[in-house]
Coordinates of C-alpha atoms in Angstrom, one line a residue:
Chain A
X23 CA 0.0 0.0 0.0
X24 CA 1.4 3.5 -0.9
X25 CA 2.1 5.8 2.0
X26 CA 1.3 9.0 0.2
X27 CA -1.0 10.0 -2.6
X28 CA 0.3 12.1 -5.5
X29 CA -0.6 15.8 -5.6
X30 CA -2.4 15.1 -8.9
X31 CA -4.5 12.4 -7.3
X32 CA -5.3 14.6 -4.3
X33 CA -6.5 17.3 -6.7
X34 CA -8.7 14.7 -8.4
X35 CA -10.3 13.6 -5.2
X36 CA -10.7 17.1 -4.0
X37 CA -12.5 18.1 -7.3
X38 CA -15.0 15.3 -7.1
X39 CA -15.6 15.9 -3.4
X40 CA -16.3 19.5 -4.1
X41 CA -18.7 18.5 -6.9
X42 CA -20.5 16.1 -4.6
X43 CA -20.9 18.8 -2.0
X44 CA -22.1 21.3 -4.7
X45 CA -24.8 18.8 -5.6
X46 CA -26.2 18.3 -2.1
X47 CA -25.9 22.0 -1.2
X48 CA -27.9 22.9 -4.4
X49 CA -30.5 20.3 -4.0
X50 CA -30.7 21.0 -0.2
X51 CA -31.5 24.6 -1.0
X52 CA -34.3 23.5 -3.3
X53 CA -36.0 21.2 -0.7
X54 CA -39.7 22.0 0.0
X55 CA -42.1 20.4 2.4
X56 CA -43.7 17.4 0.7
X57 CA -40.7 16.3 -1.2
X58 CA -40.0 12.6 -0.9
X59 CA -36.6 11.1 -0.1
X60 CA -36.7 9.4 -3.6
X61 CA -37.3 12.8 -5.3
X62 CA -34.4 14.4 -3.5
X63 CA -32.1 11.4 -4.4
X64 CA -33.1 11.6 -8.0
X65 CA -32.3 15.3 -8.2
X66 CA -28.9 14.9 -6.6
X67 CA -28.1 12.2 -9.1
X68 CA -29.4 14.4 -11.9
X69 CA -27.2 17.3 -10.8
X70 CA -24.1 15.1 -10.8
X71 CA -24.9 13.6 -14.2
X72 CA -25.4 17.1 -15.6
X73 CA -21.7 17.7 -14.6
X74 CA -20.5 14.5 -16.3
X75 CA -20.7 11.9 -13.6
X76 CA -21.4 8.5 -15.1
X77 CA -20.7 6.2 -12.2
X78 CA -21.2 6.2 -8.5
X79 CA -19.4 4.5 -5.6
X80 CA -22.9 4.6 -4.2
X81 CA -26.0 6.5 -5.4
X82 CA -27.5 9.2 -3.3
X83 CA -29.0 8.3 0.1
X84 CA -31.5 10.7 1.5
X85 CA -33.0 10.5 5.0
X86 CA -35.7 12.7 6.6
X87 CA -36.7 13.1 10.2
X88 CA -36.3 10.1 12.5
X89 CA -34.7 8.2 9.6
X90 CA -31.7 10.5 10.0
X91 CA -30.9 8.4 13.2
X92 CA -32.0 5.2 11.4
X93 CA -35.0 4.7 13.5
X94 CA -37.0 1.8 12.0
X95 CA -34.0 0.4 10.2
X96 CA -33.0 -3.0 11.4
X97 CA -29.5 -4.3 11.5
X98 CA -28.4 -6.1 8.3
X99 CA -31.6 -5.1 6.5
X100 CA -29.5 -2.9 4.2
X101 CA -32.2 -2.1 1.7
X102 CA -34.0 -0.2 4.5
X103 CA -31.3 2.5 4.1
X104 CA -32.6 3.2 0.6
X105 CA -34.5 6.4 -0.1
X106 CA -38.3 6.0 0.5
X107 CA -41.5 7.8 -0.3
X108 CA -41.3 9.5 3.2
X109 CA -42.3 13.1 2.8
X110 CA -40.4 16.0 4.2
X111 CA -42.0 17.9 7.1
X112 CA -41.0 21.5 8.0
X113 CA -39.3 20.4 11.3
X114 CA -37.4 17.5 9.8
X115 CA -33.6 17.2 9.9
X116 CA -32.3 16.0 6.5
X117 CA -29.2 14.0 5.6
X118 CA -28.0 13.9 2.0
X119 CA -25.2 11.5 1.3
X120 CA -23.7 10.7 -2.1
X121 CA -20.6 9.3 -3.7
X122 CA -20.0 10.1 -7.3
X123 CA -17.0 8.9 -9.3
X124 CA -15.4 11.2 -11.9
X125 CA -12.3 10.3 -13.9
X126 CA -11.8 7.4 -11.5
X127 CA -11.8 9.6 -8.4
X128 CA -14.3 8.9 -5.6
X129 CA -16.0 11.6 -3.6
X130 CA -18.1 10.3 -0.7
X131 CA -19.8 13.0 1.3
X132 CA -22.6 13.5 3.8
X133 CA -24.4 16.8 4.5
X134 CA -26.9 17.6 7.2
X135 CA -29.4 20.4 7.1
X136 CA -33.0 21.4 7.9
X137 CA -35.6 23.6 6.2
X138 CA -35.6 26.0 9.2
X139 CA -33.3 26.7 12.1
X140 CA -33.6 23.9 14.7
X141 CA -31.6 24.6 17.9
X142 CA -31.0 20.9 18.5
X143 CA -29.5 20.5 15.1
X144 CA -27.4 23.6 15.4
X145 CA -26.0 22.2 18.6
X146 CA -25.3 18.8 17.0
X147 CA -23.6 20.5 14.0
X148 CA -21.4 22.6 16.4
X149 CA -20.4 19.3 18.1
X150 CA -19.6 17.7 14.8
X151 CA -17.5 20.7 13.8
X152 CA -15.5 20.2 17.1
X153 CA -15.2 16.5 16.3
X154 CA -13.9 17.4 12.8
X155 CA -11.0 19.4 14.4
X156 CA -10.1 16.5 16.7
X157 CA -10.2 13.6 14.4
X158 CA -6.9 14.3 12.5
X159 CA -5.2 14.7 15.9
X160 CA -6.6 11.3 17.1
X161 CA -5.7 9.7 13.7
X162 CA -2.1 10.8 14.2
X163 CA -2.2 9.4 17.7
X164 CA -3.7 6.1 16.7
X165 CA -2.2 5.7 13.3
X166 CA -1.3 2.1 13.8
X167 CA -4.7 1.1 15.2
X168 CA -8.0 2.1 13.7
X169 CA -9.7 0.3 16.5
X170 CA -8.5 2.9 19.0
X171 CA -9.6 5.8 16.8
X172 CA -13.0 4.2 16.5
X173 CA -13.3 3.7 20.2
X174 CA -12.2 7.2 21.0
X175 CA -14.7 8.8 18.7
X176 CA -17.4 6.5 20.1
X177 CA -16.5 7.4 23.7
X178 CA -16.5 11.2 22.9
X179 CA -19.8 11.0 21.2
X180 CA -21.4 9.3 24.1
X181 CA -19.8 11.7 26.6
X182 CA -21.4 14.5 24.7
X183 CA -24.8 12.9 25.2
X184 CA -25.3 11.7 21.7
X185 CA -25.8 8.2 20.3
X186 CA -23.3 6.6 18.0
X187 CA -25.3 6.1 14.8
X188 CA -22.5 5.1 12.5
X189 CA -22.3 1.8 14.4
X190 CA -25.5 0.9 12.6
X191 CA -23.8 1.1 9.2
X192 CA -22.7 -2.2 7.6
X193 CA -19.7 -3.4 9.5
X194 CA -20.2 -0.5 12.0
X195 CA -17.8 1.7 10.0
X196 CA -16.7 5.1 11.1
X197 CA -14.7 5.4 7.8
X198 CA -13.8 3.4 4.7
X199 CA -10.8 3.8 2.4
X200 CA -11.1 5.4 -1.0
X201 CA -9.0 4.6 -4.0
X202 CA -9.0 5.6 -7.6
X203 CA -11.2 3.1 -9.5
X204 CA -11.0 2.0 -13.1
X205 CA -13.8 2.0 -15.7
X206 CA -15.5 5.0 -14.3
X207 CA -16.9 5.9 -17.7
X208 CA -19.2 2.9 -17.2
X209 CA -22.0 3.0 -14.6
X210 CA -21.7 -0.7 -13.5
X211 CA -24.7 -0.2 -11.3
X212 CA -26.1 -3.1 -9.3
X213 CA -29.6 -3.5 -7.9
X214 CA -28.2 -2.1 -4.6
X215 CA -27.2 1.6 -4.2
X216 CA -23.5 0.5 -4.4
X217 CA -21.9 -0.1 -7.7
X218 CA -19.5 -2.8 -8.9
X219 CA -16.8 -0.1 -8.6
X220 CA -17.3 0.1 -4.8
X221 CA -17.5 -3.7 -4.3
X222 CA -14.3 -4.1 -6.4
X223 CA -12.6 -1.2 -4.6
X224 CA -13.2 -2.8 -1.1
X225 CA -13.2 -6.5 -1.7
X226 CA -10.2 -6.6 -4.0
X227 CA -8.1 -5.3 -1.2
X228 CA -9.3 -7.7 1.5
X229 CA -12.3 -5.9 3.0
X230 CA -11.4 -5.6 6.6
X231 CA -8.3 -3.4 6.1
X232 CA -10.5 -1.1 4.1
X233 CA -13.0 -0.5 6.9
X234 CA -12.4 1.6 10.0
X235 CA -14.4 -0.1 12.7
X236 CA -13.9 -1.5 16.2
X237 CA -12.0 -4.4 14.8
X238 CA -9.5 -2.5 12.7
X239 CA -5.9 -3.2 13.8
X240 CA -4.0 -2.1 10.7
X241 CA -2.1 1.1 9.8
X242 CA -4.3 3.9 8.9
X243 CA -2.1 5.5 6.2
X244 CA -4.1 6.3 3.0
X245 CA -7.3 8.1 2.1
X246 CA -10.4 7.6 4.2
X247 CA -14.0 8.7 3.8
X248 CA -14.7 9.5 7.4
X249 CA -18.4 9.7 8.4
X250 CA -19.1 10.3 12.1
X251 CA -22.9 10.0 12.6
X252 CA -24.4 11.1 15.9
X253 CA -28.0 10.8 17.1
X254 CA -30.1 13.1 19.3
X255 CA -33.7 13.1 20.3
X256 CA -35.6 12.1 17.2
X257 CA -32.8 13.1 14.7
X258 CA -29.4 12.3 13.5
X259 CA -26.6 14.4 12.0
X260 CA -23.4 13.6 10.2
X261 CA -20.7 14.8 7.9
X262 CA -18.6 12.8 5.6
X263 CA -15.4 13.8 3.8
X264 CA -11.9 12.5 2.9
X265 CA -9.2 12.4 5.5
X266 CA -5.6 12.1 4.2
X267 CA -3.2 10.2 6.4
X268 CA 0.3 10.1 5.1
X269 CA 3.9 10.5 6.2
X270 CA 3.3 14.2 7.0
X271 CA 0.4 13.3 9.3
X272 CA -3.4 13.6 9.1
X273 CA -5.3 16.4 7.5
X274 CA -8.7 16.9 5.8
X275 CA -8.4 16.8 2.0
X276 CA -10.3 20.1 1.8
X277 CA -11.3 22.8 4.3
X278 CA -13.9 24.3 1.8
X279 CA -16.7 22.1 3.0
X280 CA -20.1 23.4 4.0
X281 CA -20.1 22.0 7.5
X282 CA -16.8 23.6 8.3
X283 CA -17.8 27.0 6.8
X284 CA -21.4 27.6 7.8
X285 CA -21.8 26.3 11.4
X286 CA -21.5 29.1 13.8
Chain B
X10 CA -46.0 42.1 -30.8
X11 CA -43.0 44.2 -30.0
X12 CA -40.7 42.9 -27.4
X13 CA -40.0 46.5 -26.6
X14 CA -43.6 47.4 -25.8
X15 CA -43.5 45.8 -22.4
X16 CA -39.8 45.8 -21.9
X17 CA -39.7 42.0 -22.6
X18 CA -36.1 40.9 -22.5
X19 CA -34.5 37.8 -23.7
X20 CA -32.1 37.0 -21.0
X21 CA -29.3 34.4 -20.9
X22 CA -27.3 32.7 -18.3
X23 CA -25.3 29.6 -17.5
X24 CA -27.4 27.0 -15.7
X25 CA -25.5 23.9 -14.6
X26 CA -22.9 24.5 -17.3
X27 CA -25.3 25.1 -20.2
X28 CA -26.3 28.4 -21.9
X29 CA -29.9 29.0 -21.1
X30 CA -32.2 31.6 -22.5
X31 CA -35.6 32.9 -21.4
X32 CA -38.1 35.7 -21.9
X33 CA -38.8 37.8 -18.9
X34 CA -40.9 40.9 -18.1
X35 CA -43.1 42.4 -15.4
X36 CA -42.4 43.5 -11.8
X37 CA -40.0 41.6 -9.5
X38 CA -42.4 42.0 -6.6
X39 CA -45.4 40.2 -8.3
X40 CA -46.2 36.5 -8.4
X41 CA -44.3 34.6 -11.0
X42 CA -46.2 33.3 -14.0
X43 CA -43.9 30.6 -15.5
X44 CA -44.7 29.5 -19.1
X45 CA -43.4 26.2 -20.5
X46 CA -43.6 25.7 -24.2
X47 CA -43.9 22.5 -26.1
X48 CA -42.7 21.0 -29.4
X49 CA -41.7 22.3 -31.9
X50 CA -42.2 25.7 -30.4
X51 CA -40.1 28.3 -28.7
X52 CA -41.0 30.6 -25.8
X53 CA -42.4 33.0 -28.4
X54 CA -45.5 30.8 -28.6
X55 CA -46.5 32.7 -25.4
X56 CA -46.0 36.2 -26.9
X57 CA -49.7 37.2 -26.5
X58 CA -49.8 35.8 -23.0
X59 CA -46.6 37.5 -22.0
X60 CA -47.9 40.8 -23.4
X61 CA -51.2 40.4 -21.5
X62 CA -49.9 39.1 -18.1
X63 CA -46.7 41.1 -18.1
X64 CA -48.6 44.1 -16.6
X65 CA -49.7 42.3 -13.5
X66 CA -47.2 39.4 -13.0
X67 CA -43.6 38.7 -13.1
X68 CA -43.6 36.6 -16.3
X69 CA -40.8 34.1 -17.1
X70 CA -40.9 31.9 -20.2
X71 CA -37.8 29.7 -20.7
X72 CA -36.6 28.4 -24.0
X73 CA -36.5 24.7 -23.4
X74 CA -33.3 22.8 -23.9
X75 CA -32.2 22.7 -27.5
X76 CA -34.3 25.6 -28.5
X77 CA -32.9 29.0 -29.4
X78 CA -30.4 30.3 -26.9
X79 CA -30.8 27.3 -24.5
X80 CA -28.2 24.8 -25.6
X81 CA -28.6 21.1 -25.2
X82 CA -25.0 20.2 -24.8
X83 CA -23.6 16.8 -25.4
X84 CA -26.0 15.0 -23.1
X85 CA -29.5 14.4 -24.5
X86 CA -30.7 13.6 -21.0
X87 CA -30.5 17.4 -20.3
X88 CA -33.9 17.8 -22.0
X89 CA -35.5 15.1 -19.8
X90 CA -37.9 15.7 -17.0
X91 CA -35.5 15.6 -14.0
X92 CA -32.8 17.7 -15.6
X93 CA -35.3 20.3 -16.9
X94 CA -36.9 20.5 -13.5
X95 CA -33.6 21.1 -11.8
X96 CA -32.7 23.7 -14.4
X97 CA -36.0 25.5 -13.9
X98 CA -35.6 25.5 -10.1
X99 CA -32.1 27.1 -10.6
X100 CA -33.6 29.6 -13.1
X101 CA -36.3 30.6 -10.7
X102 CA -33.5 31.3 -8.1
X103 CA -31.8 33.5 -10.6
X104 CA -34.8 35.6 -11.6
X105 CA -36.3 36.0 -8.1
X106 CA -35.1 38.7 -5.8
X107 CA -36.8 36.8 -3.0
X108 CA -36.0 33.2 -2.2
X109 CA -38.8 30.7 -2.9
X110 CA -41.3 33.1 -4.3
X111 CA -44.8 31.9 -5.1
X112 CA -45.6 31.0 -8.7
X113 CA -48.2 29.7 -11.1
X114 CA -47.0 27.4 -13.9
X115 CA -48.6 27.2 -17.3
X116 CA -47.7 24.5 -19.8
X117 CA -48.6 23.6 -23.3
X118 CA -48.0 20.3 -25.2
X119 CA -44.8 18.7 -24.0
X120 CA -44.5 21.7 -21.6
X121 CA -47.4 20.2 -19.6
X122 CA -45.3 17.1 -18.9
X123 CA -42.5 19.3 -17.6
X124 CA -45.1 21.4 -15.6
X125 CA -46.5 18.3 -13.9
X126 CA -43.1 17.0 -13.1
X127 CA -42.1 20.3 -11.6
X128 CA -45.3 20.8 -9.6
X129 CA -44.6 18.5 -6.6
X130 CA -41.1 19.9 -6.3
X131 CA -42.5 23.4 -5.8
X132 CA -44.4 22.4 -2.8
X133 CA -46.4 25.3 -1.2
X134 CA -44.8 27.8 -3.6
X135 CA -47.0 26.5 -6.4
X136 CA -50.3 28.4 -6.3
X137 CA -51.8 27.0 -9.4
X138 CA -51.1 24.9 -12.5
X139 CA -52.6 25.4 -15.9
X140 CA -52.4 22.6 -18.5
X141 CA -53.2 23.5 -22.1
X142 CA -53.6 20.7 -24.6
X143 CA -51.5 18.3 -22.6
X144 CA -51.5 16.2 -19.5
X145 CA -49.8 14.3 -16.7
X146 CA -47.2 11.6 -17.7
X147 CA -49.4 8.9 -16.1
X148 CA -52.4 10.3 -17.9
X149 CA -50.7 9.9 -21.2
X150 CA -49.4 6.4 -20.3
X151 CA -52.9 5.4 -19.3
X152 CA -54.2 6.4 -22.8
X153 CA -52.1 3.8 -24.5
X154 CA -55.1 1.6 -24.6
X155 CA -57.4 4.4 -26.0
X156 CA -57.5 3.7 -29.7
X157 CA -58.5 7.3 -30.6
X158 CA -55.6 8.7 -28.6
X159 CA -53.1 6.2 -30.1
X160 CA -54.3 7.1 -33.6
X161 CA -53.9 10.9 -32.8
X162 CA -50.4 10.6 -31.3
X163 CA -48.8 8.0 -33.6
X164 CA -46.0 10.6 -34.2
X165 CA -45.0 10.4 -30.6
X166 CA -44.3 6.7 -30.9
X167 CA -42.2 7.4 -34.0
X168 CA -40.3 10.1 -32.0
X169 CA -39.3 7.4 -29.4
X170 CA -37.2 5.6 -32.0
X171 CA -33.5 6.2 -32.2
X172 CA -31.9 8.5 -34.8
X173 CA -34.9 8.6 -37.2
X174 CA -36.7 11.5 -35.6
X175 CA -33.6 13.7 -35.8
X176 CA -33.1 12.9 -39.4
X177 CA -36.7 13.4 -40.4
X178 CA -37.2 16.6 -38.5
X179 CA -33.9 18.0 -40.0
X180 CA -34.8 17.1 -43.6
X181 CA -38.6 17.4 -43.7
X182 CA -39.3 19.3 -40.5
X183 CA -39.4 22.8 -41.8
X184 CA -42.0 21.9 -44.4
X185 CA -44.1 19.5 -42.3
X186 CA -44.0 21.3 -39.0
X187 CA -44.8 24.8 -40.5
X188 CA -47.8 23.3 -42.2
X189 CA -48.9 21.6 -38.9
X190 CA -48.7 24.8 -36.9
X191 CA -50.5 26.8 -39.6
X192 CA -53.3 24.3 -40.0
X193 CA -53.8 23.7 -36.2
X194 CA -54.1 27.2 -34.8
X195 CA -51.3 29.3 -36.3
X196 CA -53.0 30.0 -39.6
X197 CA -54.3 33.5 -38.7
X198 CA -51.4 34.5 -36.5
X199 CA -49.5 37.4 -37.9
X200 CA -46.3 36.9 -35.9
X201 CA -43.4 35.5 -37.9
X202 CA -42.0 34.1 -34.6
X203 CA -44.5 31.3 -34.6
X204 CA -42.0 29.2 -36.5
X205 CA -39.0 30.1 -34.3
X206 CA -38.7 26.7 -32.7
X207 CA -38.6 24.8 -36.0
X208 CA -34.9 25.2 -36.9
X209 CA -34.1 23.5 -33.6
X210 CA -36.7 20.8 -33.9
X211 CA -34.1 18.1 -34.6
X212 CA -32.7 18.8 -31.2
X213 CA -35.9 19.4 -29.2
X214 CA -37.5 16.2 -30.6
X215 CA -35.1 14.3 -28.3
X216 CA -37.4 15.3 -25.5
X217 CA -39.8 12.5 -26.4
X218 CA -37.1 9.8 -25.8
X219 CA -35.8 11.5 -22.7
X220 CA -39.2 12.0 -21.2
X221 CA -40.1 8.4 -21.8
X222 CA -37.1 7.4 -19.7
X223 CA -39.1 8.6 -16.7
X224 CA -41.6 5.8 -17.1
X225 CA -40.0 3.5 -14.4
X226 CA -40.1 6.4 -11.9
X227 CA -43.8 7.1 -12.6
X228 CA -44.8 3.5 -12.6
X229 CA -43.0 3.0 -9.2
X230 CA -44.7 6.1 -7.9
X231 CA -48.3 5.8 -9.1
X232 CA -49.6 6.8 -5.8
X233 CA -46.6 9.2 -5.4
X234 CA -46.1 12.9 -5.8
X235 CA -48.9 15.0 -7.2
X236 CA -49.9 18.5 -6.1
X237 CA -52.2 20.2 -3.7
X238 CA -52.5 23.3 -5.9
X239 CA -55.6 23.9 -8.0
X240 CA -55.1 22.7 -11.6
X241 CA -57.0 24.0 -14.7
X242 CA -56.9 21.8 -17.7
X243 CA -57.8 23.5 -21.0
X244 CA -58.4 21.2 -23.9
X245 CA -59.4 22.1 -27.5
X246 CA -62.1 19.9 -29.0
X247 CA -60.4 20.0 -32.3
X248 CA -56.9 19.2 -31.1
X249 CA -55.5 16.9 -33.7
X250 CA -53.0 15.4 -31.3
X251 CA -54.8 14.9 -28.0
X252 CA -58.2 13.8 -26.7
X253 CA -59.6 16.3 -24.2
X254 CA -58.8 15.8 -20.6
X255 CA -61.7 14.6 -18.5
X256 CA -62.4 15.6 -14.9
X257 CA -62.0 12.0 -13.9
X258 CA -58.5 11.9 -15.3
X259 CA -57.5 15.2 -13.8
X260 CA -58.8 14.2 -10.3
X261 CA -56.2 11.5 -10.1
X262 CA -53.4 14.2 -9.8
X263 CA -54.9 17.0 -7.8
X264 CA -57.6 17.5 -5.2
X265 CA -58.7 20.7 -6.9
X266 CA -59.3 19.9 -10.6
X267 CA -60.9 22.3 -13.0
X268 CA -61.6 21.3 -16.6
X269 CA -62.5 23.4 -19.6
X270 CA -63.0 21.9 -23.0
X271 CA -63.5 24.6 -25.7
X272 CA -63.8 24.6 -29.5
X273 CA -60.4 25.1 -31.1
X274 CA -57.2 23.6 -32.3
X275 CA -53.9 22.6 -30.7
X276 CA -52.2 26.0 -30.8
X277 CA -54.8 28.0 -28.9
X278 CA -52.2 30.7 -28.1
X279 CA -52.3 31.7 -31.8
X280 CA -55.9 30.8 -32.6
X281 CA -57.7 32.4 -29.7
X282 CA -55.2 34.5 -27.6
X283 CA -57.8 36.7 -26.0
X284 CA -60.1 33.9 -25.0
X285 CA -57.1 31.9 -23.6
X286 CA -55.9 34.9 -21.7
X287 CA -59.4 35.3 -20.2
X288 CA -59.6 31.7 -19.1
X289 CA -56.2 31.9 -17.5
X290 CA -56.9 35.2 -15.9
X291 CA -60.3 34.0 -14.4
X292 CA -58.7 30.9 -13.0
X293 CA -55.8 32.7 -11.5
X294 CA -57.9 35.4 -9.9
X295 CA -60.5 33.0 -8.5
X296 CA -58.5 30.0 -7.4
X297 CA -54.8 30.9 -7.1
X298 CA -54.4 34.3 -5.5

């Protein structure tokens, strides 16, 4: 495994991450009461395809209201994560999560918002912003053990009074590696929201070393899509973006991300 | 009609990377009246309506993808329902000084399919929908077993085929399409702009295939998104291409359906502009504002 990613590749990952965030910020701004999760997901995909995306690591996930903390979603019933016909209410928290592939580069992002200002969400987003500052520091500290990073994040979330929602994800991942993928000019979609690109990307490299969960005992060097997901009373909130861990240490790929810029 | 008489401007901007053009007039602080044209028209099909309503509304009439100053680009899907809806939502942001302003949408022909697809995305912003010689996607799909409708819209099935529609509209379009417009409402219309959309017909005809790609979405969401806004359907008895919409049909897509069937032809905007303006005006005044 390479210990550092070339500047050109970092630029490629950054560009597609920014495009992914542009899509969710634009569609998020258009949301109206009554939209369904499926409609929002379709428009995110439309936006990305308008800008040349042909393949997805995973197609857009959209969750409204209590589904943002995965209420009603049972473990290992992965299809229940898919967008539904649930309609958006004025007081709902919204999570938009998408992972386009462009020129082989993967951008996997998550964005949390609401139609109107919700104090509980503002508090959660402030907490996530603090967590974002800490994660690179902890990654440097636990560079040889993903398990310790996962456990630290889990502990801090619970100490802050939130639930750890990312432990409900498949394999309880806090993060997964991202690599450049071949054949991104082909969709290679599957009946699941994840494409053959994503299955190949993870499985061809041995699965468990690609996932940052409570079992990970391998070195963390590389690129990771990190997605801490916290749960409050009736809602969840997350962000997701790429963390670069190389010989120089850990740093976020890009500081021009909405959750770093807009949360007060 | 002079574009200068009401300060009607053709404006242009980049929307999601493509040059996009639209006609706009009226006051920024009025409700938006959004006009969506069909095939093989341009936004100038609404000239009489823009002139009439421009005094009391903020009127916006985009050139649909592939027509006039609205380029199609190298992705045909940009003239499909989802991409057009996203473009229009972005356009509305650009033309409005106030975020999420209320609006009333008017569609004709293929523009009605776009109008219906856009309606649920507008939520409470949408104060009314006016459908002129057209219908909801599922309504059109439901008519595939109606022999009279199939006989009237045989051309639409031809337009779903690959390559041929572009070839035929490019080679024979100017002659055939001009004749169709003249014979079905445009005959007495003095404006030379009624044929403005025809040079681009080989591009805008791609809408038929791209709109048809939304069939799986609509079939999977038969009980899905519709609208709570009042909807007026105006159908011409002599429409060569469409059977009139019934109240029963319209009631499937809105809780506040209004149906008017009037003598006339497909291009009512040219044939009976004053009557059409009056119908729209009455509906808007009574039900939408």
